[in-house]
Amino acid sequence: MTVCYPHLKAEDTPAFPGAEGFGRYTTGGRGGAVYHVTSLADDGSEGTFRWAINKGGRRTIVFDVSGTIRLTSALPLSSGNVTIAGQTAPGDGICIADYPFTINASNVIIRFMRFRLGNTYVAYHEGDGLGGMDQENVIVDHCSISWSIDECCSVYGMKNLTVQWCLIAQSLYDAGHSKGAHGYGGNWGGSGASYHHNLLCHHGSRTPRLGPRASTQTDERMDMRNNVIYNWSGNGCYGGEGMNVNIVNNYYKPGPATLQRPDYIQYRIAAPGIRTTSYVQSYPAFLPMLHVWGKYYVDGNHMNGHSDVTADNWTKGVYAQISNANNDNL
């Protein structure tokens, strides 16, 4: 008996079982070299995480050790076509701490990593827990990101992006940021960007900030679904200037910080905005989106404690959140 299998091209093969969303076909380091991390040091010597990150070509990074890698300086991922397989670490896994790790390359898979920035070296940076922008084909899966100075998870402005099954929590409220109290969740968006099955909790604002980049502003397509958002404060979720946004089947639970905010923020799903005249005068790269409202599909979201918003997401959860005074009275 002959068994025939359909021919699958690389672009039709998921990054791994369970990969979903726009970034699901990222190939990462598939078919390339394998580099073993054997040391928790950060001196760039062979066997360190920095050494493996700075290698070129297709590669998969695996871990023979567990524990905390305390970075001695910022670590940008500048060479793509890489899979960082945190699930290969023994024991309690791998944690990256003290300085920012940033995705500055395309075709990247990051799984089962912890990022705990902290404010030990706030005099030298005001970083995100995990950041990255203006790349393509990226998927972040089962990562835990917290204790940031700016935003916890600002991976956005990319083409074909997924952030899934991540814990994004406890940004530091007053950790020495030059603007004062900060502690934000993240900027989310992109030209085909999926954020699903994440827990976003305990942030001062931007939970998330629907943030189009200049590089993707004319083709912003973002899907945010099946997330849990708990204990938001500040402005909660807002923005979305000129974006196409799905907000579907998310679970919102106000917490102690939420209940100190005005009533309308306690049941906010999102507050849409536009690029105003004064904004584009300061940032002319965003002129193409001047006075362009985003397009939203909002359905199936549950607002704990507000059955009326659960039954009708749009009227109070979104439409009533628009402030004309902040949007050139349009």
Short mmCIF file of C-alpha atoms in Angstrom, two decimals:
data_model
loop_
_atom_site.label_atom_id
_atom_site.label_comp_id
_atom_site.label_asym_id
_atom_site.label_seq_id
_atom_site.Cartn_x
_atom_site.Cartn_y
_atom_site.Cartn_z
CA MET A 1 0.00 0.00 0.00
CA THR A 2 1.27 3.45 -0.91
CA VAL A 3 0.45 6.38 1.36
CA CYS A 4 0.52 9.78 -0.29
CA TYR A 5 0.98 12.97 1.70
CA PRO A 6 0.12 16.42 0.38
CA HIS A 7 3.11 18.56 -0.47
CA LEU A 8 3.44 21.29 2.13
CA LYS A 9 5.57 24.30 1.45
CA ALA A 10 7.45 25.96 4.30
CA GLU A 11 5.10 28.93 4.19
CA ASP A 12 2.16 26.55 4.87
CA THR A 13 3.74 24.81 7.88
CA PRO A 14 2.96 26.23 11.34
CA ALA A 15 5.86 27.46 13.42
CA PHE A 16 4.99 24.76 15.98
CA PRO A 17 1.86 22.85 17.05
CA GLY A 18 -0.54 25.39 18.51
CA ALA A 19 0.81 28.40 16.63
CA GLU A 20 -2.10 30.63 15.58
CA GLY A 21 -2.72 34.07 14.20
CA PHE A 22 -0.92 36.12 11.59
CA GLY A 23 2.53 34.96 12.73
CA ARG A 24 1.73 31.25 12.68
CA TYR A 25 3.82 30.44 9.60
CA THR A 26 7.05 31.94 10.94
CA THR A 27 9.91 29.51 10.24
CA GLY A 28 12.50 30.88 12.66
CA GLY A 29 15.65 28.80 12.71
CA ARG A 30 14.12 25.73 11.09
CA GLY A 31 16.73 23.71 9.20
CA GLY A 32 19.69 25.62 10.61
CA ALA A 33 22.38 25.20 13.24
CA VAL A 34 21.66 24.46 16.91
CA TYR A 35 23.46 26.49 19.58
CA HIS A 36 23.52 25.37 23.21
CA VAL A 37 23.48 27.87 26.06
CA THR A 38 25.62 26.33 28.80
CA SER A 39 26.29 29.38 30.99
CA LEU A 40 24.26 32.06 32.75
CA ALA A 41 27.07 34.60 32.28
CA ASP A 42 26.68 37.58 29.95
CA ASP A 43 30.24 38.14 28.78
CA GLY A 44 29.60 37.04 25.19
CA SER A 45 31.82 33.99 25.44
CA GLU A 46 30.90 30.71 23.76
CA GLY A 47 27.97 29.07 25.51
CA THR A 48 26.33 32.30 26.67
CA PHE A 49 22.95 33.55 25.54
CA ARG A 50 24.51 36.72 24.13
CA TRP A 51 26.93 34.61 22.06
CA ALA A 52 24.06 32.58 20.60
CA ILE A 53 21.92 35.65 19.91
CA ASN A 54 24.76 37.36 18.04
CA LYS A 55 25.39 34.39 15.75
CA GLY A 56 24.17 34.74 12.17
CA GLY A 57 22.26 32.43 9.86
CA ARG A 58 19.38 30.09 10.58
CA ARG A 59 19.72 28.81 14.12
CA THR A 60 17.84 27.37 17.06
CA ILE A 61 18.95 28.31 20.56
CA VAL A 62 18.46 25.67 23.26
CA PHE A 63 19.34 25.78 26.95
CA ASP A 64 21.35 23.26 28.94
CA VAL A 65 21.10 25.41 32.08
CA SER A 66 18.31 27.10 34.01
CA GLY A 67 18.23 30.27 36.06
CA THR A 68 18.49 34.03 35.60
CA ILE A 69 20.71 35.63 32.97
CA ARG A 70 21.49 39.10 34.25
CA LEU A 71 22.33 41.22 31.24
CA THR A 72 25.19 43.69 31.61
CA SER A 73 23.93 45.85 28.73
CA ALA A 74 20.98 45.98 26.35
CA LEU A 75 20.68 42.92 24.10
CA PRO A 76 19.13 43.61 20.68
CA LEU A 77 18.30 40.60 18.51
CA SER A 78 19.71 41.94 15.24
CA SER A 79 20.11 38.76 13.19
CA GLY A 80 16.86 36.95 12.40
CA ASN A 81 15.92 33.45 11.21
CA VAL A 82 16.11 32.24 14.80
CA THR A 83 14.13 30.12 17.24
CA ILE A 84 14.68 30.72 20.95
CA ALA A 85 13.41 27.54 22.60
CA GLY A 86 13.06 28.39 26.27
CA GLN A 87 11.14 25.16 26.89
CA THR A 88 14.41 23.22 26.51
CA ALA A 89 15.81 24.64 29.77
CA PRO A 90 15.78 22.27 32.75
CA GLY A 91 14.30 23.09 36.14
CA ASP A 92 12.52 26.41 36.41
CA GLY A 93 13.53 27.68 32.97
CA ILE A 94 15.31 30.84 31.87
CA CYS A 95 14.80 34.44 32.97
CA ILE A 96 16.33 37.49 31.24
CA ALA A 97 16.82 40.39 33.66
CA ASP A 98 18.25 43.89 34.24
CA TYR A 99 18.54 45.24 30.65
CA PRO A 100 16.12 45.27 27.69
CA PHE A 101 15.91 42.46 25.13
CA THR A 102 14.55 43.82 21.84
CA ILE A 103 13.46 42.11 18.61
CA ASN A 104 15.24 44.03 15.86
CA ALA A 105 15.09 41.30 13.20
CA SER A 106 12.57 39.30 11.16
CA ASN A 107 11.57 35.64 11.16
CA VAL A 108 11.79 35.09 14.92
CA ILE A 109 10.20 32.49 17.21
CA ILE A 110 10.45 33.06 20.98
CA ARG A 111 8.90 30.50 23.33
CA PHE A 112 8.72 29.86 27.07
CA MET A 113 11.00 32.69 28.19
CA ARG A 114 10.70 35.03 31.16
CA PHE A 115 11.63 38.69 30.89
CA ARG A 116 12.00 40.56 34.19
CA LEU A 117 13.55 43.92 33.40
CA GLY A 118 13.45 45.59 36.81
CA ASN A 119 14.78 49.05 37.62
CA THR A 120 18.26 48.22 38.95
CA TYR A 121 19.85 50.10 36.05
CA VAL A 122 17.17 52.72 35.42
CA ALA A 123 19.89 55.37 35.13
CA TYR A 124 21.01 53.69 31.89
CA HIS A 125 17.69 52.81 30.24
CA GLU A 126 13.91 53.19 30.48
CA GLY A 127 13.17 49.99 28.66
CA ASP A 128 10.32 47.65 27.82
CA GLY A 129 10.09 44.15 29.22
CA LEU A 130 10.01 42.84 25.65
CA GLY A 131 10.05 45.23 22.72
CA GLY A 132 10.27 45.19 18.95
CA MET A 133 8.89 47.00 15.92
CA ASP A 134 9.10 47.36 12.13
CA GLN A 135 9.96 43.70 11.42
CA GLU A 136 7.98 40.79 9.94
CA ASN A 137 7.16 37.15 10.68
CA VAL A 138 7.45 37.05 14.46
CA ILE A 139 5.69 34.85 17.03
CA VAL A 140 6.03 35.11 20.82
CA ASP A 141 4.49 32.18 22.70
CA HIS A 142 4.11 31.24 26.38
CA CYS A 143 6.38 34.01 27.66
CA SER A 144 6.13 35.81 31.00
CA ILE A 145 6.91 39.53 30.84
CA SER A 146 6.87 41.86 33.83
CA TRP A 147 8.54 44.58 35.93
CA SER A 148 9.14 46.96 33.05
CA ILE A 149 9.97 50.66 33.33
CA ASP A 150 8.14 51.76 30.16
CA GLU A 151 5.78 49.11 28.73
CA CYS A 152 5.80 45.42 29.52
CA CYS A 153 5.15 44.14 25.99
CA SER A 154 5.43 46.56 23.08
CA VAL A 155 5.91 44.19 20.15
CA TYR A 156 4.06 45.97 17.35
CA GLY A 157 4.28 47.73 14.00
CA MET A 158 5.19 44.41 12.39
CA LYS A 159 3.88 42.40 9.46
CA ASN A 160 2.64 38.89 10.32
CA LEU A 161 2.92 38.98 14.12
CA THR A 162 1.50 36.82 16.89
CA VAL A 163 1.77 37.26 20.66
CA GLN A 164 -0.03 34.34 22.29
CA TRP A 165 -0.45 32.64 25.67
CA CYS A 166 1.72 35.21 27.46
CA LEU A 167 1.59 36.66 30.96
CA ILE A 168 2.04 40.44 30.67
CA ALA A 169 1.85 41.82 34.18
CA GLN A 170 3.03 44.18 36.89
CA SER A 171 4.75 46.98 35.03
CA LEU A 172 6.55 49.11 37.61
CA TYR A 173 4.43 52.11 38.51
CA ASP A 174 7.06 54.56 39.75
CA ALA A 175 10.45 53.08 38.95
CA GLY A 176 12.44 56.14 37.96
CA HIS A 177 11.09 56.87 34.47
CA SER A 178 11.94 60.41 33.36
CA LYS A 179 8.22 61.15 32.92
CA GLY A 180 7.45 60.11 36.47
CA ALA A 181 4.87 57.44 37.31
CA HIS A 182 4.58 55.16 34.30
CA GLY A 183 3.99 51.40 34.41
CA TYR A 184 2.15 50.60 31.17
CA GLY A 185 0.96 47.40 29.51
CA GLY A 186 2.01 47.80 25.90
CA ASN A 187 1.56 49.17 22.40
CA TRP A 188 -0.19 46.66 20.13
CA GLY A 189 -0.81 46.69 16.38
CA GLY A 190 0.65 45.89 13.00
CA SER A 191 0.00 44.90 9.42
CA GLY A 192 -1.50 41.55 10.35
CA ALA A 193 -1.03 41.33 14.13
CA SER A 194 -2.67 38.80 16.45
CA TYR A 195 -2.78 39.03 20.24
CA HIS A 196 -4.67 36.12 21.75
CA HIS A 197 -4.94 34.13 24.98
CA ASN A 198 -2.79 36.56 26.96
CA LEU A 199 -3.24 37.78 30.54
CA LEU A 200 -2.76 41.55 30.77
CA CYS A 201 -2.96 42.78 34.37
CA HIS A 202 -1.83 45.36 36.92
CA HIS A 203 -0.84 48.24 34.63
CA GLY A 204 -1.16 52.00 35.06
CA SER A 205 -2.45 52.44 31.49
CA ARG A 206 -2.09 51.14 27.89
CA THR A 207 -3.94 47.87 28.45
CA PRO A 208 -3.24 47.92 25.59
CA ARG A 209 -2.53 51.12 23.66
CA LEU A 210 -3.78 50.39 20.13
CA GLY A 211 -0.74 51.93 18.51
CA PRO A 212 -0.18 52.20 14.76
CA ARG A 213 3.40 52.74 13.65
CA ALA A 214 4.24 55.12 10.82
CA SER A 215 5.56 52.11 8.89
CA THR A 216 2.24 50.21 9.07
CA GLN A 217 -0.33 52.98 9.53
CA THR A 218 -1.96 52.59 6.10
CA ASP A 219 -2.42 48.82 6.53
CA GLU A 220 -3.10 48.30 10.23
CA ARG A 221 -4.98 45.02 10.76
CA MET A 222 -5.03 43.86 14.36
CA ASP A 223 -6.91 40.99 15.98
CA MET A 224 -7.23 40.98 19.79
CA ARG A 225 -9.23 38.05 21.12
CA ASN A 226 -9.58 35.61 24.02
CA ASN A 227 -7.41 37.70 26.33
CA VAL A 228 -7.99 38.36 30.03
CA ILE A 229 -7.58 42.00 31.09
CA TYR A 230 -7.57 42.58 34.85
CA ASN A 231 -7.07 45.57 37.14
CA TRP A 232 -6.40 48.22 34.50
CA SER A 233 -5.93 51.84 35.51
CA GLY A 234 -5.19 55.16 33.80
CA ASN A 235 -6.85 55.24 30.38
CA GLY A 236 -7.08 51.48 30.00
CA CYS A 237 -7.32 50.56 26.30
CA TYR A 238 -7.34 53.45 23.83
CA GLY A 239 -5.99 54.72 20.50
CA GLY A 240 -6.49 52.80 17.27
CA GLU A 241 -6.03 55.82 15.01
CA GLY A 242 -6.92 54.70 11.47
CA MET A 243 -6.57 51.03 12.40
CA ASN A 244 -8.73 48.04 11.49
CA VAL A 245 -9.29 46.29 14.83
CA ASN A 246 -11.08 43.17 16.00
CA ILE A 247 -11.77 43.04 19.75
CA VAL A 248 -13.49 39.71 20.27
CA ASN A 249 -14.26 37.38 23.20
CA ASN A 250 -12.00 39.04 25.76
CA TYR A 251 -12.71 38.86 29.50
CA TYR A 252 -12.46 42.11 31.47
CA LYS A 253 -12.38 42.14 35.26
CA PRO A 254 -11.99 45.47 37.08
CA GLY A 255 -9.64 45.31 40.06
CA PRO A 256 -8.77 47.59 42.99
CA ALA A 257 -6.90 50.07 40.76
CA THR A 258 -9.75 50.12 38.22
CA LEU A 259 -12.32 50.92 40.88
CA GLN A 260 -10.44 54.11 41.76
CA ARG A 261 -10.95 55.42 38.22
CA PRO A 262 -14.05 57.27 36.92
CA ASP A 263 -17.08 55.08 36.28
CA TYR A 264 -16.75 55.13 32.48
CA ILE A 265 -13.20 53.71 32.61
CA GLN A 266 -14.39 50.89 34.85
CA TYR A 267 -16.38 49.46 31.94
CA ARG A 268 -14.14 50.64 29.08
CA ILE A 269 -13.38 48.14 26.31
CA ALA A 270 -11.60 50.72 24.15
CA ALA A 271 -11.60 54.48 23.60
CA PRO A 272 -11.04 55.13 19.87
CA GLY A 273 -9.04 58.18 18.82
CA ILE A 274 -7.68 59.90 15.72
CA ARG A 275 -4.51 61.66 14.68
CA THR A 276 -5.24 65.29 15.45
CA THR A 277 -3.94 68.38 13.68
CA SER A 278 -1.63 69.25 16.55
CA TYR A 279 -0.32 65.68 16.67
CA VAL A 280 0.66 65.48 13.01
CA GLN A 281 2.25 68.91 13.24
CA SER A 282 4.54 67.47 15.90
CA TYR A 283 4.89 64.08 14.15
CA PRO A 284 4.49 64.69 10.39
CA ALA A 285 5.14 61.04 9.52
CA PHE A 286 1.55 60.38 10.62
CA LEU A 287 0.00 62.91 8.22
CA PRO A 288 -1.57 60.13 6.04
CA MET A 289 -3.86 59.25 8.97
CA LEU A 290 -4.92 62.80 9.87
CA HIS A 291 -8.56 62.70 11.04
CA VAL A 292 -9.01 59.06 9.93
CA TRP A 293 -11.11 57.02 12.34
CA GLY A 294 -10.37 53.37 12.81
CA LYS A 295 -12.78 50.58 11.92
CA TYR A 296 -13.75 48.22 14.75
CA TYR A 297 -15.44 44.86 15.07
CA VAL A 298 -16.27 44.41 18.74
CA ASP A 299 -18.27 41.38 19.92
CA GLY A 300 -18.47 38.69 22.58
CA ASN A 301 -16.48 40.53 25.24
CA HIS A 302 -17.42 39.96 28.89
CA MET A 303 -17.22 42.89 31.31
CA ASN A 304 -17.35 41.49 34.83
CA GLY A 305 -19.80 43.43 37.01
CA HIS A 306 -21.40 45.25 34.06
CA SER A 307 -23.98 42.97 32.45
CA ASP A 308 -25.22 45.79 30.21
CA VAL A 309 -21.77 46.19 28.63
CA THR A 310 -21.46 42.42 28.27
CA ALA A 311 -24.79 42.33 26.42
CA ASP A 312 -23.92 45.34 24.24
CA ASN A 313 -20.16 45.87 23.94
CA TRP A 314 -20.37 48.81 21.57
CA THR A 315 -22.68 51.43 23.08
CA LYS A 316 -21.05 51.98 26.48
CA GLY A 317 -17.85 50.00 26.11
CA VAL A 318 -16.61 51.75 22.95
CA TYR A 319 -18.82 54.45 21.41
CA ALA A 320 -19.49 56.31 24.65
CA GLN A 321 -15.75 56.29 25.38
CA ILE A 322 -14.96 58.65 22.49
CA SER A 323 -14.03 62.15 23.63
CA ASN A 324 -14.70 64.63 20.82
CA ALA A 325 -12.77 67.32 22.67
CA ASN A 326 -9.64 65.18 22.36
CA ASN A 327 -10.27 64.46 18.67
CA ASP A 328 -10.54 67.91 17.05
CA ASN A 329 -14.30 67.80 17.80
CA LEU A 330 -14.89 65.42 14.90
#
